[in-house]
Amino acid sequence: MPTTLKPIESYRNDFSFRNSPEAIKRFPFPFPEDQYMYSVNIEPATPGAPGSVYEHWFDIDEHYRSEVAERAQVLSRDPDRCLVMPHMQQAAWDTLEMLMTHLSQDYPQWFSLQRDGDQWLWINRALDLQQAFTFGDASSLPYEPLEYITRQIQGDFALLDQRENNLWMDAGMVTGPADWSLKFDAGMSFTEWHAPVPMAHQMGVFDRALKYLMNIQVDHPVRRLNWTMTINPRLDTSSETFHEWGHERSSVTAENLAKLVHLRVELQFLARLPRSNALMFSIRTYLISLEELVTQPQWACRLHRVLRDLPDELADYKGLSQYRPLVVEWLRQFDPEMAACSA
Amino acid sequence: MSHAIPSTPRYTTLAEIPKAPRYLLALQSGDTEVARQLLQRLPYETRLWQPEEAAADVSQLNTLLQACHPGTHLCISGDETFIWNCRNQAQAAGLLDAEMSLIKAADGRQAYCVHCSQLQPISQDDEVTCQHCGVQLTIREHFSKRLGAYMGVCLNADQPYGER
Amino acid sequence: MSPSPIQVTVSRIESLTPVIKEFTLTAQDRALPGFSPGSHIQLQLPTPSRTLKNAYSLLSDPADLSCYRIAVRLQESSRGGSRYLHERVREGDHLQITPPANLFAPSSRAQHHILIAGGIGITPFMAYRTEMLRQGISHELHYAYTGGLTHAYVEALQPAPNGQVTTYDSRRGERMSIEQILSGQPLGAQVYICGPERLLQAVQQTAADLGWPEARLHWEAFAAPEPGQPFQVHLARQDKTLAVGADESLLEALEASEIDLPNLCRGGVCGQCVTPYLSGQVEHRDNYLPPSDQSRALMPCVSRGACNSTLVLDL
């Protein structure tokens, strides 16, 4: 069924964001088992089933206009959420080319790209935009190339330079992160920007992941899912704004949690940028309220067990310790306590 | 302070300075035991940069760096703020981390307030009020070499601005 | 995760010197993937005895994806790959290649790039130079060759304001002074070497003498695996024994028995094909495994067993 783009809903203030029944059905529920622990859960990003979030490299869904509007709001207050170090110029153009190429191929109803040598014409019908520009000439675009294209797409982007046997976060557009800051982490190596993650270093997870990621080849991207929880459908849970949203975690009660508490899933997608040899790390975030989630009984059952058995260290790191007991207690009603959840 | 994590900076001891054909020494203060030992240990012809004021203009170091060639090893000794200012200046000039020894000789350091993006000098305490935006910060061990600063994040989101 | 091969047509073959031919490869069924300077492809060569997979640097302009170009030197002591390309492959022939991978990328942080090529080692630097000239990146190229034999592309390499070219023709007694090249360089300089092993070792030695750390040096180390003694290999999990011939690698012998291991460089540097072994003597020929791992793992693309004992792999 073709996606219909909704009118703009909000990820702040009145939080009018909601998932349609179709969006709930295609939500990337991240738990393949009743227990969760770290693993290098990376897989080749081969095209998924039609209509699923894995069908295309860059998923456009019903929230497209809302997410684009939210990004514009974040940038108007904090323009440095988009950052490109001078040596990442070519990676920025690579990203623009990859996004325009894939969007126009995968969603011809909204996007089109005409190329005549370095003279390009980009049409975005979903936002009613049209831009003729010279590829490689930043002055022919209203914004720097990474900012120009990522203002028209869902999800955050980090561009990783590959050198000295490591990956370096030297560019990005990050307006909706799960409690981290691009401005602080910019310039760090893979090991450094993952430093705050507990337990995984000792397990060797990052060493193995780094080796794997550095060998990603052109046209053979990979993906993985990550998750946390968020109060309200708030996309911008950055470190920058923590002092504005952190207090919401103590407002959770048994009465309001079904509407307030959201499972937040990141579909992380990594692709080699051909000309620059940099790595594109895109983080596409999906939010679902518990009220919406429990319409799928097998998810409700499994989430109950995962949250109940999650190690405290991980719950602390994910920032859900305060309200976890309430949520587990509420979810218990959906767990028939048979041997396994997957009905 | 909380425990070190993989981004927490590590400093070298004098004994760990590798052999090199030439040395350049950036010294915040000659008046420390570390400085005396360094001057003793490095070869006589080592070039020395020692700023006159406490709030050093590290761009002066750049003039010396521009005259250097690969094979030069830079030793930086001072507090953490001085060390990372010099290190970033040297990196911009083309020096690699393998060609620098960072020797901590004093406790001064900086915090970066993640809420207003400003830097401020801090003590060894891990709680401080941001001088710029007033948010009460907890200082994490997460460190940015680029900014030369530890991450300061709102200590208590239920009461971000303290008692005021 | 072996990427699917790409079908190409050999659209043009040009003799550049008596021992070097350039091959232009054009896609048949889909567009060629983009690549960065320093990338290589693996070419599948169906020689009469077996299929060889040899790695070659892409020398063409990374901005032009209508074709890939590679240059191949006829190696007298080769196992047949270069001979096959020189003597059997004709314009119009179809071949299979892997998508490009890069184990020799220019460092984005270097402010001046010193490129040192010996003979056929010029190939990756052809792509480097095209990109660096286009982007105005400061570099200098030093190219040693034998006039009348390995002088490929000498005429094409015109100096530019931000890209000096110095050539050294051994027939004329012109010798490269590595010490002179490396002396007086700015702090932002990094060195790239592609050529014979002795050139690499000479640059490494001089750089070390001048106090340059290894992080300033980059080299293209892969080459076709050297032949050795024949040996036997036993696959413990599959309970299967294979014979590895003198002029084939262990990786090739495994592939011939339909055991596919991931691999990129086929030259002992990328680490993809690392394989655990349980017993037997191993002649380690790779540049990847630290000595501490050599007692339990080997790189089958280059490393070999001994002829008088059976190598037992954990496969």
mmCIF file with all atom_site columns, N, CA, C and O in Angstrom, chain A residues 248-274:
data_model
loop_
_atom_site.group_PDB
_atom_site.id
_atom_site.type_symbol
_atom_site.label_atom_id
_atom_site.label_alt_id
_atom_site.label_comp_id
_atom_site.label_asym_id
_atom_site.label_entity_id
_atom_site.label_seq_id
_atom_site.pdbx_PDB_ins_code
_atom_site.Cartn_x
_atom_site.Cartn_y
_atom_site.Cartn_z
_atom_site.occupancy
_atom_site.B_iso_or_equiv
_atom_site.pdbx_formal_charge
_atom_site.auth_seq_id
_atom_site.auth_comp_id
_atom_site.auth_asym_id
_atom_site.auth_atom_id
_atom_site.pdbx_PDB_model_num
ATOM 1   N N  . GLU A 1 248 ? 11.127 15.103 32.526 1.00 0.00 ? 248 GLU A N  1
ATOM 2   C CA . GLU A 1 248 ? 9.890  14.402 32.142 1.00 0.00 ? 248 GLU A CA 1
ATOM 3   C C  . GLU A 1 248 ? 9.903  12.948 32.616 1.00 0.00 ? 248 GLU A C  1
ATOM 4   O O  . GLU A 1 248 ? 8.861  12.324 32.773 1.00 0.00 ? 248 GLU A O  1
ATOM 5   N N  . ARG A 1 249 ? 11.108 12.430 32.859 1.00 0.00 ? 249 ARG A N  1
ATOM 6   C CA . ARG A 1 249 ? 11.204 11.024 33.271 1.00 0.00 ? 249 ARG A CA 1
ATOM 7   C C  . ARG A 1 249 ? 10.598 10.805 34.652 1.00 0.00 ? 249 ARG A C  1
ATOM 8   O O  . ARG A 1 249 ? 10.181 9.696  34.969 1.00 0.00 ? 249 ARG A O  1
ATOM 9   N N  . SER A 1 250 ? 10.580 11.868 35.472 1.00 0.00 ? 250 SER A N  1
ATOM 10  C CA . SER A 1 250 ? 10.010 11.682 36.801 1.00 0.00 ? 250 SER A CA 1
ATOM 11  C C  . SER A 1 250 ? 8.507  11.998 36.814 1.00 0.00 ? 250 SER A C  1
ATOM 12  O O  . SER A 1 250 ? 7.879  11.968 37.862 1.00 0.00 ? 250 SER A O  1
ATOM 13  N N  . SER A 1 251 ? 7.944  12.286 35.639 1.00 0.00 ? 251 SER A N  1
ATOM 14  C CA . SER A 1 251 ? 6.510  12.577 35.592 1.00 0.00 ? 251 SER A CA 1
ATOM 15  C C  . SER A 1 251 ? 5.677  11.348 35.237 1.00 0.00 ? 251 SER A C  1
ATOM 16  O O  . SER A 1 251 ? 4.454  11.424 35.123 1.00 0.00 ? 251 SER A O  1
ATOM 17  N N  . VAL A 1 252 ? 6.356  10.192 35.066 1.00 0.00 ? 252 VAL A N  1
ATOM 18  C CA . VAL A 1 252 ? 5.637  8.980  34.659 1.00 0.00 ? 252 VAL A CA 1
ATOM 19  C C  . VAL A 1 252 ? 4.848  8.409  35.848 1.00 0.00 ? 252 VAL A C  1
ATOM 20  O O  . VAL A 1 252 ? 5.384  8.236  36.938 1.00 0.00 ? 252 VAL A O  1
ATOM 21  N N  . THR A 1 253 ? 3.563  8.132  35.613 1.00 0.00 ? 253 THR A N  1
ATOM 22  C CA . THR A 1 253 ? 2.741  7.461  36.631 1.00 0.00 ? 253 THR A CA 1
ATOM 23  C C  . THR A 1 253 ? 2.064  6.256  35.994 1.00 0.00 ? 253 THR A C  1
ATOM 24  O O  . THR A 1 253 ? 2.035  6.123  34.762 1.00 0.00 ? 253 THR A O  1
ATOM 25  N N  . ALA A 1 254 ? 1.502  5.404  36.818 1.00 0.00 ? 254 ALA A N  1
ATOM 26  C CA . ALA A 1 254 ? 0.799  4.223  36.298 1.00 0.00 ? 254 ALA A CA 1
ATOM 27  C C  . ALA A 1 254 ? -0.340 4.647  35.374 1.00 0.00 ? 254 ALA A C  1
ATOM 28  O O  . ALA A 1 254 ? -0.678 3.945  34.424 1.00 0.00 ? 254 ALA A O  1
ATOM 29  N N  . GLU A 1 255 ? -0.908 5.821  35.643 1.00 0.00 ? 255 GLU A N  1
ATOM 30  C CA . GLU A 1 255 ? -2.063 6.277  34.859 1.00 0.00 ? 255 GLU A CA 1
ATOM 31  C C  . GLU A 1 255 ? -1.652 6.827  33.485 1.00 0.00 ? 255 GLU A C  1
ATOM 32  O O  . GLU A 1 255 ? -2.353 6.631  32.504 1.00 0.00 ? 255 GLU A O  1
ATOM 33  N N  . ASN A 1 256 ? -0.504 7.535  33.450 1.00 0.00 ? 256 ASN A N  1
ATOM 34  C CA . ASN A 1 256 ? -0.168 8.195  32.168 1.00 0.00 ? 256 ASN A CA 1
ATOM 35  C C  . ASN A 1 256 ? 0.859  7.446  31.332 1.00 0.00 ? 256 ASN A C  1
ATOM 36  O O  . ASN A 1 256 ? 1.166  7.848  30.213 1.00 0.00 ? 256 ASN A O  1
ATOM 37  N N  . LEU A 1 257 ? 1.417  6.354  31.841 1.00 0.00 ? 257 LEU A N  1
ATOM 38  C CA . LEU A 1 257 ? 2.582  5.777  31.153 1.00 0.00 ? 257 LEU A CA 1
ATOM 39  C C  . LEU A 1 257 ? 2.270  5.236  29.763 1.00 0.00 ? 257 LEU A C  1
ATOM 40  O O  . LEU A 1 257 ? 3.124  5.287  28.877 1.00 0.00 ? 257 LEU A O  1
ATOM 41  N N  . ALA A 1 258 ? 1.067  4.734  29.541 1.00 0.00 ? 258 ALA A N  1
ATOM 42  C CA . ALA A 1 258 ? 0.762  4.144  28.227 1.00 0.00 ? 258 ALA A CA 1
ATOM 43  C C  . ALA A 1 258 ? 0.860  5.193  27.121 1.00 0.00 ? 258 ALA A C  1
ATOM 44  O O  . ALA A 1 258 ? 1.263  4.898  25.993 1.00 0.00 ? 258 ALA A O  1
ATOM 45  N N  . LYS A 1 259 ? 0.503  6.414  27.445 1.00 0.00 ? 259 LYS A N  1
ATOM 46  C CA . LYS A 1 259 ? 0.588  7.494  26.454 1.00 0.00 ? 259 LYS A CA 1
ATOM 47  C C  . LYS A 1 259 ? 1.956  8.170  26.461 1.00 0.00 ? 259 LYS A C  1
ATOM 48  O O  . LYS A 1 259 ? 2.445  8.645  25.443 1.00 0.00 ? 259 LYS A O  1
ATOM 49  N N  . LEU A 1 260 ? 2.587  8.227  27.649 1.00 0.00 ? 260 LEU A N  1
ATOM 50  C CA . LEU A 1 260 ? 3.814  9.008  27.817 1.00 0.00 ? 260 LEU A CA 1
ATOM 51  C C  . LEU A 1 260 ? 5.068  8.247  27.381 1.00 0.00 ? 260 LEU A C  1
ATOM 52  O O  . LEU A 1 260 ? 5.956  8.795  26.728 1.00 0.00 ? 260 LEU A O  1
ATOM 53  N N  . VAL A 1 261 ? 5.135  6.973  27.773 1.00 0.00 ? 261 VAL A N  1
ATOM 54  C CA . VAL A 1 261 ? 6.376  6.224  27.545 1.00 0.00 ? 261 VAL A CA 1
ATOM 55  C C  . VAL A 1 261 ? 6.393  5.669  26.117 1.00 0.00 ? 261 VAL A C  1
ATOM 56  O O  . VAL A 1 261 ? 5.429  5.056  25.665 1.00 0.00 ? 261 VAL A O  1
ATOM 57  N N  . HIS A 1 262 ? 7.518  5.901  25.421 1.00 0.00 ? 262 HIS A N  1
ATOM 58  C CA . HIS A 1 262 ? 7.682  5.445  24.039 1.00 0.00 ? 262 HIS A CA 1
ATOM 59  C C  . HIS A 1 262 ? 8.898  4.538  23.919 1.00 0.00 ? 262 HIS A C  1
ATOM 60  O O  . HIS A 1 262 ? 9.940  4.796  24.530 1.00 0.00 ? 262 HIS A O  1
ATOM 61  N N  . LEU A 1 263 ? 8.744  3.492  23.139 1.00 0.00 ? 263 LEU A N  1
ATOM 62  C CA . LEU A 1 263 ? 9.913  2.722  22.730 1.00 0.00 ? 263 LEU A CA 1
ATOM 63  C C  . LEU A 1 263 ? 10.533 3.475  21.551 1.00 0.00 ? 263 LEU A C  1
ATOM 64  O O  . LEU A 1 263 ? 9.827  3.887  20.619 1.00 0.00 ? 263 LEU A O  1
ATOM 65  N N  . ARG A 1 264 ? 11.845 3.673  21.628 1.00 0.00 ? 264 ARG A N  1
ATOM 66  C CA . ARG A 1 264 ? 12.561 4.441  20.604 1.00 0.00 ? 264 ARG A CA 1
ATOM 67  C C  . ARG A 1 264 ? 13.535 3.495  19.923 1.00 0.00 ? 264 ARG A C  1
ATOM 68  O O  . ARG A 1 264 ? 14.445 2.957  20.568 1.00 0.00 ? 264 ARG A O  1
ATOM 69  N N  . VAL A 1 265 ? 13.354 3.256  18.643 1.00 0.00 ? 265 VAL A N  1
ATOM 70  C CA . VAL A 1 265 ? 14.202 2.306  17.928 1.00 0.00 ? 265 VAL A CA 1
ATOM 71  C C  . VAL A 1 265 ? 14.971 3.045  16.847 1.00 0.00 ? 265 VAL A C  1
ATOM 72  O O  . VAL A 1 265 ? 14.411 3.849  16.103 1.00 0.00 ? 265 VAL A O  1
ATOM 73  N N  . GLU A 1 266 ? 16.278 2.768  16.814 1.00 0.00 ? 266 GLU A N  1
ATOM 74  C CA . GLU A 1 266 ? 17.125 3.344  15.771 1.00 0.00 ? 266 GLU A CA 1
ATOM 75  C C  . GLU A 1 266 ? 17.461 2.272  14.745 1.00 0.00 ? 266 GLU A C  1
ATOM 76  O O  . GLU A 1 266 ? 18.008 1.225  15.093 1.00 0.00 ? 266 GLU A O  1
ATOM 77  N N  . LEU A 1 267 ? 17.125 2.558  13.497 1.00 0.00 ? 267 LEU A N  1
ATOM 78  C CA . LEU A 1 267 ? 17.586 1.714  12.407 1.00 0.00 ? 267 LEU A CA 1
ATOM 79  C C  . LEU A 1 267 ? 18.869 2.359  11.899 1.00 0.00 ? 267 LEU A C  1
ATOM 80  O O  . LEU A 1 267 ? 18.853 3.408  11.257 1.00 0.00 ? 267 LEU A O  1
ATOM 81  N N  . GLN A 1 268 ? 19.983 1.750  12.259 1.00 0.00 ? 268 GLN A N  1
ATOM 82  C CA . GLN A 1 268 ? 21.278 2.303  11.871 1.00 0.00 ? 268 GLN A CA 1
ATOM 83  C C  . GLN A 1 268 ? 21.719 1.659  10.564 1.00 0.00 ? 268 GLN A C  1
ATOM 84  O O  . GLN A 1 268 ? 21.656 0.435  10.420 1.00 0.00 ? 268 GLN A O  1
ATOM 85  N N  . PHE A 1 269 ? 22.160 2.493  9.658  1.00 0.00 ? 269 PHE A N  1
ATOM 86  C CA . PHE A 1 269 ? 22.491 2.031  8.306  1.00 0.00 ? 269 PHE A CA 1
ATOM 87  C C  . PHE A 1 269 ? 23.859 2.598  7.958  1.00 0.00 ? 269 PHE A C  1
ATOM 88  O O  . PHE A 1 269 ? 24.083 3.807  8.084  1.00 0.00 ? 269 PHE A O  1
ATOM 89  N N  . LEU A 1 270 ? 24.778 1.739  7.559  1.00 0.00 ? 270 LEU A N  1
ATOM 90  C CA . LEU A 1 270 ? 26.135 2.193  7.256  1.00 0.00 ? 270 LEU A CA 1
ATOM 91  C C  . LEU A 1 270 ? 26.510 1.845  5.830  1.00 0.00 ? 270 LEU A C  1
ATOM 92  O O  . LEU A 1 270 ? 26.395 0.687  5.430  1.00 0.00 ? 270 LEU A O  1
ATOM 93  N N  . ALA A 1 271 ? 26.942 2.862  5.096  1.00 0.00 ? 271 ALA A N  1
ATOM 94  C CA . ALA A 1 271 ? 27.290 2.646  3.693  1.00 0.00 ? 271 ALA A CA 1
ATOM 95  C C  . ALA A 1 271 ? 28.614 3.340  3.377  1.00 0.00 ? 271 ALA A C  1
ATOM 96  O O  . ALA A 1 271 ? 28.904 4.413  3.901  1.00 0.00 ? 271 ALA A O  1
ATOM 97  N N  . ARG A 1 272 ? 29.385 2.713  2.515  1.00 0.00 ? 272 ARG A N  1
ATOM 98  C CA . ARG A 1 272 ? 30.645 3.316  2.062  1.00 0.00 ? 272 ARG A CA 1
ATOM 99  C C  . ARG A 1 272 ? 30.324 4.421  1.073  1.00 0.00 ? 272 ARG A C  1
ATOM 100 O O  . ARG A 1 272 ? 29.540 4.218  0.145  1.00 0.00 ? 272 ARG A O  1
ATOM 101 N N  . LEU A 1 273 ? 30.915 5.593  1.286  1.00 0.00 ? 273 LEU A N  1
ATOM 102 C CA . LEU A 1 273 ? 30.762 6.698  0.339  1.00 0.00 ? 273 LEU A CA 1
ATOM 103 C C  . LEU A 1 273 ? 31.859 6.550  -0.711 1.00 0.00 ? 273 LEU A C  1
ATOM 104 O O  . LEU A 1 273 ? 33.047 6.552  -0.376 1.00 0.00 ? 273 LEU A O  1
ATOM 105 N N  . PRO A 1 274 ? 31.462 6.384  -1.982 1.00 0.00 ? 274 PRO A N  1
ATOM 106 C CA . PRO A 1 274 ? 32.422 5.885  -2.974 1.00 0.00 ? 274 PRO A CA 1
ATOM 107 C C  . PRO A 1 274 ? 33.635 6.782  -3.205 1.00 0.00 ? 274 PRO A C  1
ATOM 108 O O  . PRO A 1 274 ? 34.759 6.305  -3.203 1.00 0.00 ? 274 PRO A O  1
#
